[in-house]
mmCIF file of C-alpha atoms and ligand atoms in Angstrom:
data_model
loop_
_atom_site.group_PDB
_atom_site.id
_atom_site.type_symbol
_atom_site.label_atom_id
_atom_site.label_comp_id
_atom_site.label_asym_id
_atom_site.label_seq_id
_atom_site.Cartn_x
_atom_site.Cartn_y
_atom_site.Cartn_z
ATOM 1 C CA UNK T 1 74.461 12.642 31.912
ATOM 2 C CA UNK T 2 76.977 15.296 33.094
ATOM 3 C CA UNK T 3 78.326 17.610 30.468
ATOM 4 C CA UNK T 4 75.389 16.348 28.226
ATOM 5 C CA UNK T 5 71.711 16.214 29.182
ATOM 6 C CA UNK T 6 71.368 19.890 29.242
ATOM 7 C CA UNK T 7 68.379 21.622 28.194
ATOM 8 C CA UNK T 8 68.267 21.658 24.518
ATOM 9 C CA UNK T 9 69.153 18.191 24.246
ATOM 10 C CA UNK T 10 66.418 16.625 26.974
ATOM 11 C CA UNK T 11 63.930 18.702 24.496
ATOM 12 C CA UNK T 12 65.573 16.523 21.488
ATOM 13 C CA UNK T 13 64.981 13.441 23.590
ATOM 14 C CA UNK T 14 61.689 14.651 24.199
ATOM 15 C CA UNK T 15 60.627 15.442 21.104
ATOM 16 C CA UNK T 16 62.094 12.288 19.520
ATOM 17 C CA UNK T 17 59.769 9.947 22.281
ATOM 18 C CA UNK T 18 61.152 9.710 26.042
ATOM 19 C CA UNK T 19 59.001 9.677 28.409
ATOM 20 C CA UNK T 20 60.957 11.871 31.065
ATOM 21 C CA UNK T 21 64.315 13.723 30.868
ATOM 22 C CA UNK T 22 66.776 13.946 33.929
ATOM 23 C CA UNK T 23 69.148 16.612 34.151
ATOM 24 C CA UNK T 24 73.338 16.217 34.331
ATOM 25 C CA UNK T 25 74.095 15.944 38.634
ATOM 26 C CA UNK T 26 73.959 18.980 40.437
ATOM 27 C CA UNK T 27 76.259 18.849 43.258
ATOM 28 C CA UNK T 28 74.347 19.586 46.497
ATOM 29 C CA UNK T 29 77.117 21.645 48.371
ATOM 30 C CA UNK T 30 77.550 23.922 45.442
ATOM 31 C CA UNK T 31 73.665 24.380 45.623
ATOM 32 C CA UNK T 32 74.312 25.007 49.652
ATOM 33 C CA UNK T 33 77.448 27.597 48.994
ATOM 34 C CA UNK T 34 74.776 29.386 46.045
ATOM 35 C CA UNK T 35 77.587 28.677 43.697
ATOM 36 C CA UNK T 36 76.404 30.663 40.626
ATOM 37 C CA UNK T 37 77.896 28.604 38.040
ATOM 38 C CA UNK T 38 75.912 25.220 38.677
ATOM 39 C CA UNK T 39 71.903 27.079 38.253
ATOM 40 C CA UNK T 40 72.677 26.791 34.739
ATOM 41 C CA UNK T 41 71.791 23.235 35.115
ATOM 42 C CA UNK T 42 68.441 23.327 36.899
ATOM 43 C CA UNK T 43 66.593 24.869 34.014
ATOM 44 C CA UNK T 44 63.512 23.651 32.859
ATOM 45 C CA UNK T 45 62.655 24.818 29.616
ATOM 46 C CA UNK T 46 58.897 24.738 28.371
ATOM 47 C CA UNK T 47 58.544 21.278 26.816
ATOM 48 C CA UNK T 48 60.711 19.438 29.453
ATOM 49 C CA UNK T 49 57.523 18.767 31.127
ATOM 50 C CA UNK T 50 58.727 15.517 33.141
ATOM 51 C CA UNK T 51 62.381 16.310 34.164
ATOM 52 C CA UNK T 52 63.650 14.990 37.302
ATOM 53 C CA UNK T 53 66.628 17.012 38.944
ATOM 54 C CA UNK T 54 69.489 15.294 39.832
ATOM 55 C CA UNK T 55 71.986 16.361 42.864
ATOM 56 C CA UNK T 56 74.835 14.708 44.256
ATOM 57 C CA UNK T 57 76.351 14.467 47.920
ATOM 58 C CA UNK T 58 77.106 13.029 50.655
ATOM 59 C CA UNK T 59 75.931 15.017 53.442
ATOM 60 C CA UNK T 60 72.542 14.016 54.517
ATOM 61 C CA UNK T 61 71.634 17.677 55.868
ATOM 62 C CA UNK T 62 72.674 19.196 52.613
ATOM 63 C CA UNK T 63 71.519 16.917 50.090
ATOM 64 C CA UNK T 64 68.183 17.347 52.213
ATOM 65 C CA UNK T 65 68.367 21.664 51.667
ATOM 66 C CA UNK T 66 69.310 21.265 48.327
ATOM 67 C CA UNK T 67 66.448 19.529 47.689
ATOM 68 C CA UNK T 68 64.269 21.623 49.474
ATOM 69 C CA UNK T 69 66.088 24.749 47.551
ATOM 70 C CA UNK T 70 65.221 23.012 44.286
ATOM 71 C CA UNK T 71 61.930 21.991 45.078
ATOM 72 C CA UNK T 72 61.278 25.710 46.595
ATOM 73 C CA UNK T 73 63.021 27.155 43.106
ATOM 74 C CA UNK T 74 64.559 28.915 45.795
ATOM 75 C CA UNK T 75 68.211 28.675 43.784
ATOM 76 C CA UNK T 76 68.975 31.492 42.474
ATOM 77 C CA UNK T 77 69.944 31.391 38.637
ATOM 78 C CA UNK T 78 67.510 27.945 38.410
ATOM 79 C CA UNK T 79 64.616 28.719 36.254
ATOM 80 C CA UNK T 80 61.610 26.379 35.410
ATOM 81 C CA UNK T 81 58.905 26.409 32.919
ATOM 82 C CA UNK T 82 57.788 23.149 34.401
ATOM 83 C CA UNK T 83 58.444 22.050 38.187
ATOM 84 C CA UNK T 84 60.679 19.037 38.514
ATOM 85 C CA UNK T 85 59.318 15.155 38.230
ATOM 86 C CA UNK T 86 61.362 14.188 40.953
ATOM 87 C CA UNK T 87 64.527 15.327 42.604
ATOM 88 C CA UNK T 88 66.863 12.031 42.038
ATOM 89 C CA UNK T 89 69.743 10.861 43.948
ATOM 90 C CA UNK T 90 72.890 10.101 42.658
ATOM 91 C CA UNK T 91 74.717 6.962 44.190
ATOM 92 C CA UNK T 92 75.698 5.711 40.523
ATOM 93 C CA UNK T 93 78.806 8.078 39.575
ATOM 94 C CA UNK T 94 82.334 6.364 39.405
ATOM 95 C CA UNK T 95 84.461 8.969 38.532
ATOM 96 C CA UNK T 96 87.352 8.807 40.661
ATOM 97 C CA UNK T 97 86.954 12.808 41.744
ATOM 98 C CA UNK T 98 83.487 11.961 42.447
ATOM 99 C CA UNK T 99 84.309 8.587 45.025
ATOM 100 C CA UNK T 100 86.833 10.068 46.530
ATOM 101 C CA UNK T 101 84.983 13.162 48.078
ATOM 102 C CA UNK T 102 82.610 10.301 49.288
ATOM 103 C CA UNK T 103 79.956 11.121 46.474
ATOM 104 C CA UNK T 104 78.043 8.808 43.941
ATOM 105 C CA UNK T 105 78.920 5.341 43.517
ATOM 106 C CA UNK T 106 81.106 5.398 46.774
ATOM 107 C CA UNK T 107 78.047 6.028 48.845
ATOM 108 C CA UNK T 108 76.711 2.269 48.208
ATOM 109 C CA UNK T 109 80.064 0.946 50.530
ATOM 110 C CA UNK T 110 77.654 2.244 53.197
ATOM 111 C CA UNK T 111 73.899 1.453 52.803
ATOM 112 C CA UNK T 112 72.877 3.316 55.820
ATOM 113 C CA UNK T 113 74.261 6.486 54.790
ATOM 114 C CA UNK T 114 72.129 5.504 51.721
ATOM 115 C CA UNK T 115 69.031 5.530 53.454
ATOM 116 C CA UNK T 116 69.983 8.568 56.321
ATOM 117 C CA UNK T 117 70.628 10.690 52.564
ATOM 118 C CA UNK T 118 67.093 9.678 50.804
ATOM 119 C CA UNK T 119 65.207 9.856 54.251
ATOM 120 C CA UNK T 120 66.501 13.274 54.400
ATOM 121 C CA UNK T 121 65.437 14.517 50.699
ATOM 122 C CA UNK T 122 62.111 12.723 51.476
ATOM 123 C CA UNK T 123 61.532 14.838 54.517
ATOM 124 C CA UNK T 124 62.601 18.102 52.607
ATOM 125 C CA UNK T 125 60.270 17.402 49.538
ATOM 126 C CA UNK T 126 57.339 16.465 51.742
ATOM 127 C CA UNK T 127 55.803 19.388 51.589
ATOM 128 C CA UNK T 128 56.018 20.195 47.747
ATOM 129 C CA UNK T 129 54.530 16.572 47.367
ATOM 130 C CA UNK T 130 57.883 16.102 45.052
ATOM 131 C CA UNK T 131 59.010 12.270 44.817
ATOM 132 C CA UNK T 132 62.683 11.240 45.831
ATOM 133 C CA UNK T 133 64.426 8.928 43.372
ATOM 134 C CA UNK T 134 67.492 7.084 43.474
ATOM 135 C CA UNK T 135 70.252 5.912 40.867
ATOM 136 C CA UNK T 136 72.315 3.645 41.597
ATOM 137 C CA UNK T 137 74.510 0.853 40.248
ATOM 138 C CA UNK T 138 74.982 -3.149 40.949
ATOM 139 C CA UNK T 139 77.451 -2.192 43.713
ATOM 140 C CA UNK T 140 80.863 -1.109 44.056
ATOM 141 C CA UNK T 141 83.044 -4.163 42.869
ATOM 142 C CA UNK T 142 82.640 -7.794 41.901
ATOM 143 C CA UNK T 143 82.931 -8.835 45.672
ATOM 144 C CA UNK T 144 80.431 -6.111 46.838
ATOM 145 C CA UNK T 145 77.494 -6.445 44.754
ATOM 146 C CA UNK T 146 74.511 -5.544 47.139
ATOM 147 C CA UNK T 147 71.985 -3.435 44.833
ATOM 148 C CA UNK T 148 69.254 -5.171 46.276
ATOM 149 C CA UNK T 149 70.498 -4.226 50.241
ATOM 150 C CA UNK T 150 70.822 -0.388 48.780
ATOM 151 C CA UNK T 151 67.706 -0.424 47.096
ATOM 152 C CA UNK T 152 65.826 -1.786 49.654
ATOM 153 C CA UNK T 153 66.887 0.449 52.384
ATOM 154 C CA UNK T 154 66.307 3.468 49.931
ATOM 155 C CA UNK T 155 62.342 2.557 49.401
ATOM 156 C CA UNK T 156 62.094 1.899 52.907
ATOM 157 C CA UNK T 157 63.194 5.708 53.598
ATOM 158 C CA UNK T 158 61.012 6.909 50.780
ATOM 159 C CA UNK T 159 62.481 6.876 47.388
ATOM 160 C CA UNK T 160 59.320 5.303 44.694
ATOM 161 C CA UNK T 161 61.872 4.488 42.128
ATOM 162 C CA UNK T 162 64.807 3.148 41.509
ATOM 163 C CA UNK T 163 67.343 3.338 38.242
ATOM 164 C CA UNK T 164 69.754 0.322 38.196
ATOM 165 C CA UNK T 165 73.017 0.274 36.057
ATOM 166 C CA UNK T 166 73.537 -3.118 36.182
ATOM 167 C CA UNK T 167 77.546 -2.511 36.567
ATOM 168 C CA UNK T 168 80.020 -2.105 39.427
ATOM 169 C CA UNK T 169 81.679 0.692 40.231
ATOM 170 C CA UNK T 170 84.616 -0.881 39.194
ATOM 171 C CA UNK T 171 83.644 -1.973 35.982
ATOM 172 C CA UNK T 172 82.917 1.962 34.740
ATOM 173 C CA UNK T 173 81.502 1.445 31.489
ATOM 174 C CA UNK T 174 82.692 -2.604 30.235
ATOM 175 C CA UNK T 175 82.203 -5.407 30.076
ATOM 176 C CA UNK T 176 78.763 -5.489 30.029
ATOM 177 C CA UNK T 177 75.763 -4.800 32.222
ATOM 178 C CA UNK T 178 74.369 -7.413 34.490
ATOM 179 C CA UNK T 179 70.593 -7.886 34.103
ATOM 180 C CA UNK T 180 70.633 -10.112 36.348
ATOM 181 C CA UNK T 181 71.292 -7.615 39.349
ATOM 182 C CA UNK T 182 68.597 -5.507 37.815
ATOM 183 C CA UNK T 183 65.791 -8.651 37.693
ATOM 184 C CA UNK T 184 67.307 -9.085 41.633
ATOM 185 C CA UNK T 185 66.434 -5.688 42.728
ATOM 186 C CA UNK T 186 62.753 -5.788 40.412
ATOM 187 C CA UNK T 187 61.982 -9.097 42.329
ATOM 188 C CA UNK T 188 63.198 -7.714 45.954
ATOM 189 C CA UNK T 189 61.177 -4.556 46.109
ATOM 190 C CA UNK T 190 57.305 -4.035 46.499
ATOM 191 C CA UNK T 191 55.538 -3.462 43.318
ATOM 192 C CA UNK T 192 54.736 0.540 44.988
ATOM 193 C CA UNK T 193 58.590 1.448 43.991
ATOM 194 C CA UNK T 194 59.326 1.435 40.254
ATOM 195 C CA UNK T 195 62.856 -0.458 39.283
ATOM 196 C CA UNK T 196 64.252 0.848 35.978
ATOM 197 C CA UNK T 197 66.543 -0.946 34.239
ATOM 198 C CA UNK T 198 69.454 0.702 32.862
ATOM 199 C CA UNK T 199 73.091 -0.265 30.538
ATOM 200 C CA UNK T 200 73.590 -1.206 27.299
ATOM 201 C CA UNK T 201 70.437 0.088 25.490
ATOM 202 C CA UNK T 202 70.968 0.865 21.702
ATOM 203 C CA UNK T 203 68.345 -0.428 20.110
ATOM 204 C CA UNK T 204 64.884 -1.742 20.091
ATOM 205 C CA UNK T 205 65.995 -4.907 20.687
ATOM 206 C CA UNK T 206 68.274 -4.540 23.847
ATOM 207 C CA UNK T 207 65.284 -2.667 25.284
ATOM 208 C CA UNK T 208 62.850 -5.335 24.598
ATOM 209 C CA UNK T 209 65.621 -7.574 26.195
ATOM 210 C CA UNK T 210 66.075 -5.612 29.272
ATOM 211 C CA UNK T 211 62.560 -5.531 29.812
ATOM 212 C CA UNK T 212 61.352 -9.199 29.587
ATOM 213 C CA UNK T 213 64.398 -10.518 31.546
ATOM 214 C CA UNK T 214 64.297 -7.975 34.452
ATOM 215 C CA UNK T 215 60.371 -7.183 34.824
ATOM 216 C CA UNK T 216 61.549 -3.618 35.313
ATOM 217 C CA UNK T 217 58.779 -0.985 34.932
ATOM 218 C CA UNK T 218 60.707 1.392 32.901
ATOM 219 C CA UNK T 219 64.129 1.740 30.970
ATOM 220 C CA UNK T 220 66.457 4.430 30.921
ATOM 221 C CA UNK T 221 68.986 5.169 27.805
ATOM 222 C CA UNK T 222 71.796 6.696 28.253
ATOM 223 C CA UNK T 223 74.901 6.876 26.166
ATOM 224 C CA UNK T 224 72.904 6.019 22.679
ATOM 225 C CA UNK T 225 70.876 8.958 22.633
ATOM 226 C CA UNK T 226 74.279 11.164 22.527
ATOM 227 C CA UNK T 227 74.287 11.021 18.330
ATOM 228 C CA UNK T 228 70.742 9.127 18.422
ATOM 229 C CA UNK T 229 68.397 10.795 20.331
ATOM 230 C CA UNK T 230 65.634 9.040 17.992
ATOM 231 C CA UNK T 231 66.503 6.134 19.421
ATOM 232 C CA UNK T 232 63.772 6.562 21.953
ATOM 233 C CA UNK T 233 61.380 6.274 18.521
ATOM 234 C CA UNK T 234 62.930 3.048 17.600
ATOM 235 C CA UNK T 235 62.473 1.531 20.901
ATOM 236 C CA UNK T 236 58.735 2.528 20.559
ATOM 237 C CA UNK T 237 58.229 1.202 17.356
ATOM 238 C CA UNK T 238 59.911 -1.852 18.100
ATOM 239 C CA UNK T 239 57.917 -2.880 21.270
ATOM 240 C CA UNK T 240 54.728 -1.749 19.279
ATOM 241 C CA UNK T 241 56.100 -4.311 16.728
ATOM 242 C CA UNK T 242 55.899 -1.173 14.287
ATOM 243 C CA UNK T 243 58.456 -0.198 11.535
ATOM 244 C CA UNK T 244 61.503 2.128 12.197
ATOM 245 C CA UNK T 245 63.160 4.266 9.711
ATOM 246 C CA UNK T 246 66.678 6.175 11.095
ATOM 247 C CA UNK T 247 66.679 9.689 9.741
ATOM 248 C CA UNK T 248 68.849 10.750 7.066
ATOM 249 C CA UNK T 249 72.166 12.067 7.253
ATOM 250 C CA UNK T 250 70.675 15.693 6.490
ATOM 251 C CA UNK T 251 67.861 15.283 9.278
ATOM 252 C CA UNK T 252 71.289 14.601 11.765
ATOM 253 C CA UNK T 253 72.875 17.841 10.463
ATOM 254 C CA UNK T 254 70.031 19.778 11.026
ATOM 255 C CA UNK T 255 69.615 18.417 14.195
ATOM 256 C CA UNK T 256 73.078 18.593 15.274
ATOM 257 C CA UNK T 257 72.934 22.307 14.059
ATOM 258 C CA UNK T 258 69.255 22.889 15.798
ATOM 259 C CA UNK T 259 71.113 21.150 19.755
ATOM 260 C CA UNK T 260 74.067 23.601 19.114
ATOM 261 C CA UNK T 261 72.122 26.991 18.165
ATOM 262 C CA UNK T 262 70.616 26.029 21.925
ATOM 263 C CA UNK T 263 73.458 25.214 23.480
ATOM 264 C CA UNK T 264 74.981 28.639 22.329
ATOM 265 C CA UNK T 265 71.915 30.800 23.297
ATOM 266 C CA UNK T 266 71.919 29.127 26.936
ATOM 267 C CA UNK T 267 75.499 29.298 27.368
ATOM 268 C CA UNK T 268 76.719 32.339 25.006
ATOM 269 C CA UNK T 269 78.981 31.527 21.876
ATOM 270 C CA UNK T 270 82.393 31.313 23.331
ATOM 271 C CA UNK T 271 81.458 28.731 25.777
ATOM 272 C CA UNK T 272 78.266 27.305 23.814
ATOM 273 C CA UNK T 273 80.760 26.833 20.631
ATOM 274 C CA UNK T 274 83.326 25.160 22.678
ATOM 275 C CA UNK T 275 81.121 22.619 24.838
ATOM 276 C CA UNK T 276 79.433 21.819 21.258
ATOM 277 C CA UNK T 277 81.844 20.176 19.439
ATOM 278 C CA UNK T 278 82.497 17.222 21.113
ATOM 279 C CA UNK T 279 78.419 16.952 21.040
ATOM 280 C CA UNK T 280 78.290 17.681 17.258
ATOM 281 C CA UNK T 281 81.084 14.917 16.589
ATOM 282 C CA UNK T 282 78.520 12.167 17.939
ATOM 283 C CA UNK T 283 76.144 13.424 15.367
ATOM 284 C CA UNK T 284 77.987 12.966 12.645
ATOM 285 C CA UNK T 285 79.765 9.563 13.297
ATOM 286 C CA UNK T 286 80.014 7.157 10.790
ATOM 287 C CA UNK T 287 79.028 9.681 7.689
ATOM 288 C CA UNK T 288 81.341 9.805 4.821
ATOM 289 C CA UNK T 289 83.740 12.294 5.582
ATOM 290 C CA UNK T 290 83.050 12.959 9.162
ATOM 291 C CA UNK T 291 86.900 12.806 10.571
ATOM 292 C CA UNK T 292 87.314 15.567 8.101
ATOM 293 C CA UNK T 293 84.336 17.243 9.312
ATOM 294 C CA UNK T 294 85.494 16.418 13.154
ATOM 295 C CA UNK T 295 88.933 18.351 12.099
ATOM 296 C CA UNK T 296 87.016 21.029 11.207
ATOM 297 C CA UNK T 297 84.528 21.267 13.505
ATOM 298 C CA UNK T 298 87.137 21.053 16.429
ATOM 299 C CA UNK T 299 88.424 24.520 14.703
ATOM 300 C CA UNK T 300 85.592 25.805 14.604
ATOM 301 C CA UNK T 301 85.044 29.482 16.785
ATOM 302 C CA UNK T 302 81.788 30.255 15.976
ATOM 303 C CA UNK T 303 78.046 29.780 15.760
ATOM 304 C CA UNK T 304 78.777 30.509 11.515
ATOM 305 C CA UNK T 305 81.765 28.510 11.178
ATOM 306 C CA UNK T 306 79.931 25.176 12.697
ATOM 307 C CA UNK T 307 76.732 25.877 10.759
ATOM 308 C CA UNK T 308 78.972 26.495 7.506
ATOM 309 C CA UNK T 309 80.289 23.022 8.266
ATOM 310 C CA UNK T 310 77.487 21.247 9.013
ATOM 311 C CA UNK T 311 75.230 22.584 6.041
ATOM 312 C CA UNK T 312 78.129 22.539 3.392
ATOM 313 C CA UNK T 313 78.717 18.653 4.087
ATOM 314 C CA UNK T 314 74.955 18.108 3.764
ATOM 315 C CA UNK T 315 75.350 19.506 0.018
ATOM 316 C CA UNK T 316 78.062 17.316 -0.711
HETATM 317 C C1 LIG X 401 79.687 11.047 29.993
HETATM 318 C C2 LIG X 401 78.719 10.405 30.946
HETATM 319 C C3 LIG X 401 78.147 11.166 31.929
HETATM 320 C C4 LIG X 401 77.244 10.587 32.822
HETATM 321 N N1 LIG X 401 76.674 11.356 33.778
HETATM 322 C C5 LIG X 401 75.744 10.826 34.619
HETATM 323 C C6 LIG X 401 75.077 11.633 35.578
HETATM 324 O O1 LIG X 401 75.323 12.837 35.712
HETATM 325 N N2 LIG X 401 74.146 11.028 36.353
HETATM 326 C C7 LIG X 401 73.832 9.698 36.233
HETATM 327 O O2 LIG X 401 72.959 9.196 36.944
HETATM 328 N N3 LIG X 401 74.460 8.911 35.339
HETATM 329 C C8 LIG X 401 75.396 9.451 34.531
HETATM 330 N N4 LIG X 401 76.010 8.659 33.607
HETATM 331 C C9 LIG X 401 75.675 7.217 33.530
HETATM 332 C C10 LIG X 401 74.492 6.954 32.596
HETATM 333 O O3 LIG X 401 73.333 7.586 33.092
HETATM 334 C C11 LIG X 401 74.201 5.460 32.483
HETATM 335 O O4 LIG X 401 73.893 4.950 33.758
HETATM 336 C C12 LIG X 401 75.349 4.655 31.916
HETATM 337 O O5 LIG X 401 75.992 5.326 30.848
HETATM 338 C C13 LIG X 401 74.873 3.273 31.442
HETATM 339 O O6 LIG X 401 73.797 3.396 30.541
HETATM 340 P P1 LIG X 401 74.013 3.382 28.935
HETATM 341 O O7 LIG X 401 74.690 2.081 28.607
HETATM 342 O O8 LIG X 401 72.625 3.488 28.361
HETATM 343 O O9 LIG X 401 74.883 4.541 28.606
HETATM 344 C C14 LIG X 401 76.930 9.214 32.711
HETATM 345 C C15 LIG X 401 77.521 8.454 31.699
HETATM 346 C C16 LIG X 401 78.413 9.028 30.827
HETATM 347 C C17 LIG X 401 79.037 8.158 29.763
#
């Protein structure tokens, strides 16, 4: 998730039970134009052992060299402890910046484009033996919902899996997701290409849900894991039928403090500070005294200052 699945906090998610990280989107043409400022989000620290990279385009030719650059670590300012999973296509994003250069969500208006993009990352990762994967979502609006034509003309050019918000472009983030579209696209592929279902997962429950009524091979979590990244421990436990116990409020400060002290040392104070107080806010929500601790927090200039307010609430 842009502005959000950055290194520090995949190794949280790690830690606390997924299966395999993917980084925020990359956009291909800065890749192509060796724009400095976007390697800071193809790093793959040691731990992050099955992260897939994730660009964003619309140019089949230069979502195809990005891939190859990433698959190469030919980018300069990209570092990896472990090589990438997969490089993963983005054809999910609705932001209206996004559409409107033609990128993410807008691509699945035009499902041959679709296929000409992922046939083109397939050829460039060939030779690294890297596999392409696609996101996408149920389609673009209520009276375009063809997930199933996208998907199928992406495994047919080579992508083995497939991550399917089941909402419309259109819909953004509510009402909510469609598992329907996402049982569709399990049912309408060969069993060779993984479907994974994604939307609405926040507990052990809703995964167990999205499972049995899709058949999807996998699930991905998104927005719960910003505050919860243990959530991916209570969706184990509760499809092993196993006990769950949320951490205590002290275990969140720590935790909170432990994302931001790697935040800062990846992205310096000023700017590591800054980017982590809107990530330390979903942390604390719902604690006694967290809109006073928000306040603060949102003051907050330095490393000090936001461990001072973290650790002095968890005496309270
Ligand atoms: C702030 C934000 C940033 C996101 N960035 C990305 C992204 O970079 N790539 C992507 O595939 N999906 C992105 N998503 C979408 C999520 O991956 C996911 O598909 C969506 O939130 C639905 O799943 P959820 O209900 O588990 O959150 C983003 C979502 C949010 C809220």
């Amino acid at each position: 998730m842009a502005g959000f699945t950055d290194a520090p906090f995949r190794l949280l998610c790690r830690r606390f039970g997924a299966d395999r990280t993917v980084t925020e989107m990359i956009s291909a043409q800065a890749m192509v134009y060796k724009d400095q400022k976007t390697a800071v989000l193809a790093k793959i620290p040691s731990g992050d052992t099955r992260c897939a990279i994730q660009i964003f385009g619309h140019d089949p030719a230069v979502m195809g060299e990005a891939a190859a650059m990433l698959a190469a670590g030919d980018y300069a300012g990209a570092s990896y402890v472990h090589p990438p999973r997969a490089i993963d296509i983005n054809m999910g994003c609705p932001v209206r910046k996004i559409v409107t250069s033609g990128d993410g969500s807008a691509l699945m208006q035009n499902p041959a484009l679709c296929g000409q993009i992922v046939a083109a990352v397939h050829r460039a990762l060939l030779p690294y033996g890297l596999p392409v994967t696609v996101k996408i979502r149920a389609g673009w609006d209520s009276t375009h919902i063809n997930a199933v034509e996208v998907a199928a003309v992406c495994a047919e050019n080579g992508a083995m899996e497939i991550a399917v918000h089941g909402r419309t472009r259109n819909q953004m983030y509510a009402p909510s997701s469609d598992n329907g579209i996402i049982r569709a696209v399990r049912r309408a592929l060969p069993d060779s290409v993984s479907v994974i279902g994604n939307g609405d997962i926040r507990s052990g429950e809703d995964a167990r849900r999205m499972l049995e009524e899709t058949g999807c091979d996998g699930i991905m979590i998104g927005r719960e894991t910003l505050g919860n990244p243990w959530i991916f421990s209570g969706v184990r436990a509760a499809l092993a039928g196993e006990a769950y116990v949320h951490p205590t409020e002290d275990v969140l400060r720590r935790t909170a403090m432990e994302l931001i002290e790697g935040i800062v040392s990846d992205k310096g104070e000023e700017r590591g500070v800054r980017e982590s107080r809107g990530r330390a806010a979903h942390f604390i929500r719902g604690m006694r005294g967290s809109s006073r601790m928000r306040e603060q927090i949102n003051r907050a200039q330095t490393l000090e200052e936001l461990r001072s307010i973290l650790e002095r609430e968890g005496t309270d």
